[in-house]
Short mmCIF file of C-alpha atoms in Angstrom, two decimals:
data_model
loop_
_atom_site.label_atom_id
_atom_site.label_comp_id
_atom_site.label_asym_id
_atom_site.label_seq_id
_atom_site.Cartn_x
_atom_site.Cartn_y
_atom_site.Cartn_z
CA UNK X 128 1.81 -9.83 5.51
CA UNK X 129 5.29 -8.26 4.26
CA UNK X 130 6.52 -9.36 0.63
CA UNK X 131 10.19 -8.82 -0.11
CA UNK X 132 10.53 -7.22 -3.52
CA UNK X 133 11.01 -9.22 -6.90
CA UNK X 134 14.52 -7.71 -7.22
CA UNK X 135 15.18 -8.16 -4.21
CA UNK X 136 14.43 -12.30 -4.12
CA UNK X 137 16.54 -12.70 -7.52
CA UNK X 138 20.01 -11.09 -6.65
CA UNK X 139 19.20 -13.56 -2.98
CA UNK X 140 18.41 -16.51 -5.52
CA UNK X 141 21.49 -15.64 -7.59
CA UNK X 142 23.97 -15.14 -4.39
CA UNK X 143 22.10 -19.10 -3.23
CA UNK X 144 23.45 -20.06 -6.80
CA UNK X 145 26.84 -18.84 -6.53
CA UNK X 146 27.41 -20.56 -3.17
CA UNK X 147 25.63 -23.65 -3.97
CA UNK X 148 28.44 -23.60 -7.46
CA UNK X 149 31.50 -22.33 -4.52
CA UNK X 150 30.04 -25.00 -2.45
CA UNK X 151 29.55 -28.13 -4.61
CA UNK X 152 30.86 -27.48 -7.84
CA UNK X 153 34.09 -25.57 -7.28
CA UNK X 154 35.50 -28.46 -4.70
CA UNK X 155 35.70 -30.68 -7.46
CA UNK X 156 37.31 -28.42 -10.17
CA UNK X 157 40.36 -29.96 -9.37
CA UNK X 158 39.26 -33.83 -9.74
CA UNK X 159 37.39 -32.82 -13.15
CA UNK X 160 40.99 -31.31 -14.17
CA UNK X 161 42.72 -34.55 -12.88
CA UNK X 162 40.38 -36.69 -14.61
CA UNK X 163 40.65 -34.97 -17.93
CA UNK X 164 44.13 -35.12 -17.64
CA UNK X 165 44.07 -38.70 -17.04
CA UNK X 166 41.65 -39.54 -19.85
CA UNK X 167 44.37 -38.15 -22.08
CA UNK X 168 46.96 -40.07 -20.23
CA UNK X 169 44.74 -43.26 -20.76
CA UNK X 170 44.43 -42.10 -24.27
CA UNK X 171 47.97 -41.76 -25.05
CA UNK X 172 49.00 -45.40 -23.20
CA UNK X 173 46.21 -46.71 -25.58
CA UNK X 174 48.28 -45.43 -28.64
CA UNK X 175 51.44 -46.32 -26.73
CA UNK X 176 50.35 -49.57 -26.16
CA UNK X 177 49.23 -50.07 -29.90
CA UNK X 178 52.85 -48.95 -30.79
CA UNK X 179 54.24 -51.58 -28.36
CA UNK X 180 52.19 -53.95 -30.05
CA UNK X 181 52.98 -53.39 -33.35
CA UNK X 182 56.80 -53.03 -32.49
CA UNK X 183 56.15 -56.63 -30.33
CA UNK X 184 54.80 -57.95 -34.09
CA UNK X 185 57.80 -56.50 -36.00
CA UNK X 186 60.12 -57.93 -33.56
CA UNK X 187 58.31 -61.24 -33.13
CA UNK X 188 58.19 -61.58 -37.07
CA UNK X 189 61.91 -60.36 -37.47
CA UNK X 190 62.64 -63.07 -34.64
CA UNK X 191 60.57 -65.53 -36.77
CA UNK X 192 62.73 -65.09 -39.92
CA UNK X 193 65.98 -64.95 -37.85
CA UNK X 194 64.85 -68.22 -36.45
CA UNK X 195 64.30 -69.97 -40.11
CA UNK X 196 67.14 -68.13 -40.97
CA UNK X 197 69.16 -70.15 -38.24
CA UNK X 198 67.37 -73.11 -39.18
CA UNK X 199 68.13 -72.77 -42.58
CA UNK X 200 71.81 -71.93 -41.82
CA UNK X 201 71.91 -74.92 -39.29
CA UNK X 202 70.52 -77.13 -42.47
CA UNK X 203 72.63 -75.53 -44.88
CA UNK X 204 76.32 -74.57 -45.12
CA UNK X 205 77.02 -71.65 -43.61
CA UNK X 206 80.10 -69.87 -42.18
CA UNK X 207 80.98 -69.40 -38.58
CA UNK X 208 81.08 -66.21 -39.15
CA UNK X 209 77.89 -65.48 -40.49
CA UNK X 210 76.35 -67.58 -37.41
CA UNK X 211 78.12 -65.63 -35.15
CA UNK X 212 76.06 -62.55 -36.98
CA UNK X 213 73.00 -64.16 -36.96
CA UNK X 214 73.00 -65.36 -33.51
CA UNK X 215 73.79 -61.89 -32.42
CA UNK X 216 71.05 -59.95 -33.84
CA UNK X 217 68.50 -63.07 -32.90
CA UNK X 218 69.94 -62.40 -29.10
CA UNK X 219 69.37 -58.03 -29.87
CA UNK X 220 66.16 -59.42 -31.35
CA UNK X 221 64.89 -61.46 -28.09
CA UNK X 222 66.04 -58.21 -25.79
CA UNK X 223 64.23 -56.12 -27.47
CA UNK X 224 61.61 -58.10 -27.89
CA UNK X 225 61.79 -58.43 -23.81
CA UNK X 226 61.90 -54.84 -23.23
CA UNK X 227 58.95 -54.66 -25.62
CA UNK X 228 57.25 -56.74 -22.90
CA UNK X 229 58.25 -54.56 -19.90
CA UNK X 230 56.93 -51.50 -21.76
CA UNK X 231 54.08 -53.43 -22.47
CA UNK X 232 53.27 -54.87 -18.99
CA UNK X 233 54.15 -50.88 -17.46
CA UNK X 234 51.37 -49.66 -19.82
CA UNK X 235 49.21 -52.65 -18.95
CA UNK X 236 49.69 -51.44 -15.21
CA UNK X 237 49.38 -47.60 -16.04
CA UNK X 238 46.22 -48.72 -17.26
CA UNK X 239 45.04 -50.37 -14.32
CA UNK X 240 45.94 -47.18 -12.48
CA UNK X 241 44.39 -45.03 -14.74
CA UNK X 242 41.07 -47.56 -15.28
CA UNK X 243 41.05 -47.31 -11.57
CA UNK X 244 41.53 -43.80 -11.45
CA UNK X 245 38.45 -43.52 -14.24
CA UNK X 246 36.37 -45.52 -12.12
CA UNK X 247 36.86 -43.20 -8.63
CA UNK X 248 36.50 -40.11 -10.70
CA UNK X 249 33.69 -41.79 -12.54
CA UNK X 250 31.54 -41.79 -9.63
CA UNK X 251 32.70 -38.45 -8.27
CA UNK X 252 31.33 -37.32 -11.56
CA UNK X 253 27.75 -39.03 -11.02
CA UNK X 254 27.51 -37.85 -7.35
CA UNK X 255 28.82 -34.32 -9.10
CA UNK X 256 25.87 -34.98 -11.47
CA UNK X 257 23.00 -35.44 -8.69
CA UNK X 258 23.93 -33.08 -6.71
CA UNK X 259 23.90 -30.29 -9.53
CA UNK X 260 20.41 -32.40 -10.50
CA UNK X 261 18.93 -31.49 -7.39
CA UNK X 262 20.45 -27.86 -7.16
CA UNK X 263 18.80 -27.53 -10.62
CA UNK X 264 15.76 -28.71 -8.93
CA UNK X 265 16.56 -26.57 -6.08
CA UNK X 266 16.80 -23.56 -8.65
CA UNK X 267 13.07 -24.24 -10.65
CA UNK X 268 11.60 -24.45 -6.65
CA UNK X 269 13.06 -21.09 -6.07
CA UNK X 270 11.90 -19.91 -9.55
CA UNK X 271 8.96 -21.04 -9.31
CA UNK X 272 8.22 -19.42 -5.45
CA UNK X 273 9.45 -16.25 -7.24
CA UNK X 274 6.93 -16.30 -9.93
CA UNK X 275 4.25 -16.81 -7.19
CA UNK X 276 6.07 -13.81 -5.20
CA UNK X 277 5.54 -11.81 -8.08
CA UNK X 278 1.97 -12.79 -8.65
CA UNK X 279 1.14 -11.93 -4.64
CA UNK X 280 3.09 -9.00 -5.46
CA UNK X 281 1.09 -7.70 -8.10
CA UNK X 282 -2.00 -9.00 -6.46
CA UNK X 283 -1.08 -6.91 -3.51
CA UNK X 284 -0.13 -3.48 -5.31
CA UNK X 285 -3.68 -4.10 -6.94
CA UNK X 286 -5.52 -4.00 -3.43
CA UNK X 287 -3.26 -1.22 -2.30
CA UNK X 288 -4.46 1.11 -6.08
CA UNK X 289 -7.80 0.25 -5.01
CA UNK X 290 -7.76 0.56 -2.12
CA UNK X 291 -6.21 3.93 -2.67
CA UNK X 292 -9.15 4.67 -4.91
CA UNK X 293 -11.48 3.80 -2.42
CA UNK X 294 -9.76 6.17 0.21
CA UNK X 295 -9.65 9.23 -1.97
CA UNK X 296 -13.57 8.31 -3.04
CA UNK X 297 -13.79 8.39 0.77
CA UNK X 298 -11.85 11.68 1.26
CA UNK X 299 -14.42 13.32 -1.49
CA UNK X 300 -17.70 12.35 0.27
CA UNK X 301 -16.44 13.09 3.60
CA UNK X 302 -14.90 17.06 1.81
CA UNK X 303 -18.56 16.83 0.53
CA UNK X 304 -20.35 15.87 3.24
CA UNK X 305 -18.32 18.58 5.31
CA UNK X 306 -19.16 21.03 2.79
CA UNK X 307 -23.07 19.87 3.45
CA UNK X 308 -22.94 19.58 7.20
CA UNK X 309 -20.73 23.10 7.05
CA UNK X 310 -23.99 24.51 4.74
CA UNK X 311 -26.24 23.13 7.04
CA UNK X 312 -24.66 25.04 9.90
CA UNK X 313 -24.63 27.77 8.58
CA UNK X 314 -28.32 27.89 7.44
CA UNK X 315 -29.03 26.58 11.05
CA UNK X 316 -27.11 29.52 12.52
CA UNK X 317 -29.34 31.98 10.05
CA UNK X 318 -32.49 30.14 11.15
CA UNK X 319 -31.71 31.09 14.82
CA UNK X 320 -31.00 34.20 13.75
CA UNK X 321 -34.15 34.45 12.50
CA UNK X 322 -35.90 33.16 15.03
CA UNK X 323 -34.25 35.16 17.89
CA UNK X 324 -35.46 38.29 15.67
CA UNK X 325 -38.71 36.94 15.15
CA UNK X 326 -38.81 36.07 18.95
CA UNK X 327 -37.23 39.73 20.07
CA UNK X 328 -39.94 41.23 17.75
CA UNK X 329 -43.15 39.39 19.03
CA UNK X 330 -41.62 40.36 22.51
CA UNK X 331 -41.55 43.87 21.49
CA UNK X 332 -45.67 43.65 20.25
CA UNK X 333 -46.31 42.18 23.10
CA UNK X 334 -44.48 44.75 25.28
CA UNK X 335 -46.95 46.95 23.15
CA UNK X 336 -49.62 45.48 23.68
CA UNK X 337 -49.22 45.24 27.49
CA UNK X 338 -48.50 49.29 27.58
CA UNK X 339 -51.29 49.83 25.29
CA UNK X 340 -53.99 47.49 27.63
CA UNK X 341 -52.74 49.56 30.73
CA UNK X 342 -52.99 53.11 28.98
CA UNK X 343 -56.82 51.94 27.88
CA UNK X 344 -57.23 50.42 31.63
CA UNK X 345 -56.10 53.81 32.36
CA UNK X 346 -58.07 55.94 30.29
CA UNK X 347 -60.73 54.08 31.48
CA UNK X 348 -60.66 54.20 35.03
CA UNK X 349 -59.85 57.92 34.35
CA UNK X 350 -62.73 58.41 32.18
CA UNK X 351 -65.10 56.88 34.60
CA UNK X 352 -63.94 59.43 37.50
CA UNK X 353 -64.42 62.18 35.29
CA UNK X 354 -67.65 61.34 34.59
CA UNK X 355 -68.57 60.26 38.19
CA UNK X 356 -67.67 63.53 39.27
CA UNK X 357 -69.29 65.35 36.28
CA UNK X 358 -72.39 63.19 37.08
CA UNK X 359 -72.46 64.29 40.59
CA UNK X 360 -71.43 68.27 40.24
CA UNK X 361 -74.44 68.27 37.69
CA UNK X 362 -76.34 65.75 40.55
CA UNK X 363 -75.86 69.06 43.45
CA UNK X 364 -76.71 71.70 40.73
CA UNK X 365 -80.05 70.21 39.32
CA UNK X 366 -81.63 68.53 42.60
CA UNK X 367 -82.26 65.50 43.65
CA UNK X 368 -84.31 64.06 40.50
CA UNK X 369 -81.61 65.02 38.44
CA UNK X 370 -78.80 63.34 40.15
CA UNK X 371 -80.37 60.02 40.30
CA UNK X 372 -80.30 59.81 36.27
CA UNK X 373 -77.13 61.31 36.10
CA UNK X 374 -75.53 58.89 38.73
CA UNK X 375 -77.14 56.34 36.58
CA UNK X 376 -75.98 57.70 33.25
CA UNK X 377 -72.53 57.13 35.65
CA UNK X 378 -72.72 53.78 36.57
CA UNK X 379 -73.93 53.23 33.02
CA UNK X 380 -70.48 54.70 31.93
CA UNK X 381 -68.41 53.08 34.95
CA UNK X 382 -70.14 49.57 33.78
CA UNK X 383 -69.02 50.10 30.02
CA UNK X 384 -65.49 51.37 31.06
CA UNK X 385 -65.18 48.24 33.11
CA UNK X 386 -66.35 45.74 30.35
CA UNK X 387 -63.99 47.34 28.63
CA UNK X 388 -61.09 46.81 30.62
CA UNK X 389 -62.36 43.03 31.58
CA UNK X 390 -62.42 42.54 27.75
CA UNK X 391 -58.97 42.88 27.78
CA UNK X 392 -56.84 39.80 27.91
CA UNK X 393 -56.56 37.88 30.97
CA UNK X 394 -53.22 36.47 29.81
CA UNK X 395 -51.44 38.24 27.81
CA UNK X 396 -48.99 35.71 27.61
CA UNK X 397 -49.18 31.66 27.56
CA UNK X 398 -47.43 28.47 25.84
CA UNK X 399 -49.63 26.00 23.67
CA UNK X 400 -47.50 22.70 23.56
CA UNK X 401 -47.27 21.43 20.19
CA UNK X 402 -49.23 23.98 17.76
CA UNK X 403 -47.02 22.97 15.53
CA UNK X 404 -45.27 19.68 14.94
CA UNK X 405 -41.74 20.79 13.85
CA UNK X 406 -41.28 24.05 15.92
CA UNK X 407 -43.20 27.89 15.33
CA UNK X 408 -41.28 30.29 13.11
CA UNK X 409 -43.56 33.27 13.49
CA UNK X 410 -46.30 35.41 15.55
CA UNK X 411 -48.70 38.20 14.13
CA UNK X 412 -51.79 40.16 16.66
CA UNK X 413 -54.46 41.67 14.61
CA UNK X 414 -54.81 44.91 15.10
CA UNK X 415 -57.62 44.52 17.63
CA UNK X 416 -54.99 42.22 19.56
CA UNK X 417 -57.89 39.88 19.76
CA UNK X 418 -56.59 37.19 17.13
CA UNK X 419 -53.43 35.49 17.13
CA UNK X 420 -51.64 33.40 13.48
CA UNK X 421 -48.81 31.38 13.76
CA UNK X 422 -46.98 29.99 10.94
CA UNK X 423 -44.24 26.73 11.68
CA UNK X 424 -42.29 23.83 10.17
CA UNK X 425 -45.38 21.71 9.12
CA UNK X 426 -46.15 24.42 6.81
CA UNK X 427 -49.81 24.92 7.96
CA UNK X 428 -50.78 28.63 9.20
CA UNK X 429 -52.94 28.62 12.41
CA UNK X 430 -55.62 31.48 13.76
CA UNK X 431 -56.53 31.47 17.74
CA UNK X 432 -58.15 33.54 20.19
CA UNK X 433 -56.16 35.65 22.10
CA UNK X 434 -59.03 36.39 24.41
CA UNK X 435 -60.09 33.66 25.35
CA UNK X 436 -57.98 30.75 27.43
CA UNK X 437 -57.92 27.96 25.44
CA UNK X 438 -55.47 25.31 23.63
CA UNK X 439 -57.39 24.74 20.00
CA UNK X 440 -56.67 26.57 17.19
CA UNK X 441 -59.95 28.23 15.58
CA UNK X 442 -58.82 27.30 11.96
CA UNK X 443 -55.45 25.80 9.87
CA UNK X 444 -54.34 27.10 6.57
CA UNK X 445 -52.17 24.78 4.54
CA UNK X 446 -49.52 26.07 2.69
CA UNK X 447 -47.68 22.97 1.64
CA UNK X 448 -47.07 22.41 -2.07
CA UNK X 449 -49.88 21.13 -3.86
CA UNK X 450 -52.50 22.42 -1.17
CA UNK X 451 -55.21 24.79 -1.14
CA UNK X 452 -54.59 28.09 0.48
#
């Protein structure tokens, strides 16, 4: 599973932010300017109107005391001339007072407008107000998958160090256990070694042994025709008597050469399966060539006849630790 980085998710959460603002903020810049501007228009009618009012009272009272003025001019004695005065400002009085009450019912209208106005931009302003509710909302979700990001995050780089740690634990036991198995080879390879030279050498002695059994079947056969023909040149120069012990003194010496030669070994070469459990590592002949030891993995030293055809040892040293020689 691929994480984007932290980094990463807050300049995208940021640039969401900025377009969310471009998209549903910025739009209505214009109608949050207008209705500013018309809360201080509404503001100013209100004093305007308050004015209006107050001039409306001054005029209305000033119309009031023109009015008992006339009525007290109409009851008294008064000049035409001071009638004509007072029934001109009572007229400049009552158009005033009427263009008080234009003024007044414009403001009362501006007001309407700019009630109305309120009321539109009002509502634009509470839809303004959800909307950025729900793209603060919006914003904690995104937060709040971030934080989670950034706890998978760290989670994950965890794993990764250990499992880092495991691989180069790995990488050490397998350099180790190369170094072993390389060890290992290489005493192998001497082992061979030494068994091909213990193998080449045992074939040598028993090269040896094989010249040395036909020079004494040799000598043999060569003694007993030297002393058949001694036994019968003394035989024709001592008479008849004579030659019958010394052709028996003959065979006596022909039957000794010949026990001789069938004490020899039959075979001076054979394969016991199994002498020894984990594989032979050496060969020795006494000097009779009579007697055979082998020595092998299961650390035992065994004796056999090399006369006689046979596959039993006829006795086992053990030279394990903690045994008896």
């Amino acid at each position: 599973m691929s994480v984007s980085d932290p980094s990463h998710l807050e300049a995208q959460l940021a640039s969401q932010i900025v377009t969310l603002w471009r998209s549903q903020t910025a739009p209505f810049q214009a109608i949050v300017d207008d209705y500013a501007a018309v809360l201080q228009r509404a503001q100013e009618s209100h004093v305007r109107a308050a004015q209006l009012d107050r001039e409306a009272n001054e005029a209305r009272a000033e119309n009031d005391t023109l009015l008992r003025a006339l009525e007290a001019a109409k009851r008294g004695a008064v000049t035409q001339e001071e009638f004509a005065a007072l029934q001109a400002v009572l007229t400049r009085t009552e158009t005033d007072l009427t263009a008080a009450y234009k003024d007044k019912a414009m403001l009362a209208e501006s007001s309407l407008q700019v009630t109305q106005q309120l009321s539109v931009v009002r509502d634009i302003n509470e839809q303004q107000t959800r909307e950025i509710k729900e793209a603060e909302a919006a914003i904690r979700t995104l937060r709040d998958q971030v934080r989670a990001l950034r706890g998978e995050v760290e989670r994950l780089e965890e794993s990764v160090a250990m499992a880092g740690k495991e691989a180069e634990a790995q990488r050490n036991d397998a350099t180790v256990s190369a170094a072993r198995a390389a060890a290992l080879e290489a005493d192998n390879a001497a082992l061979a070694r030494r068994l091909v030279e213990l193998k080449e050498a045992e074939i040598e002695r028993m090269n040896d042994i094989n010249r040395q059994g036909e020079e004494m079947l040799t000598s043999a056969k060569r003694q007993a025709a030297e002393l058949l023909a001694s036994a019968s040149a003394q035989a024709r120069a001592a008479g008849p008597g004579a030659a019958v012990a010394s052709l028996e003194r003959a065979a006596r010496g022909l039957s000794l050469g010949e026990a001789a030669a069938d004490a020899l070994p039959a075979v001076l070469a054979r394969s016991v399966p199994e002498a020894h459990g984990a594989g032979c590592f050496g060969l020795a002949f006494n000097r009779a060539g009579t007697a055979l030891a082998s020595c092998g993995a299961d650390k035992t030293v065994k004796l056999w006849d090399a006369i006689a055809e046979g596959s039993a040892p006829t006795a086992t040293l053990h030279v394990g630790p903690g045994e008896g020689k």
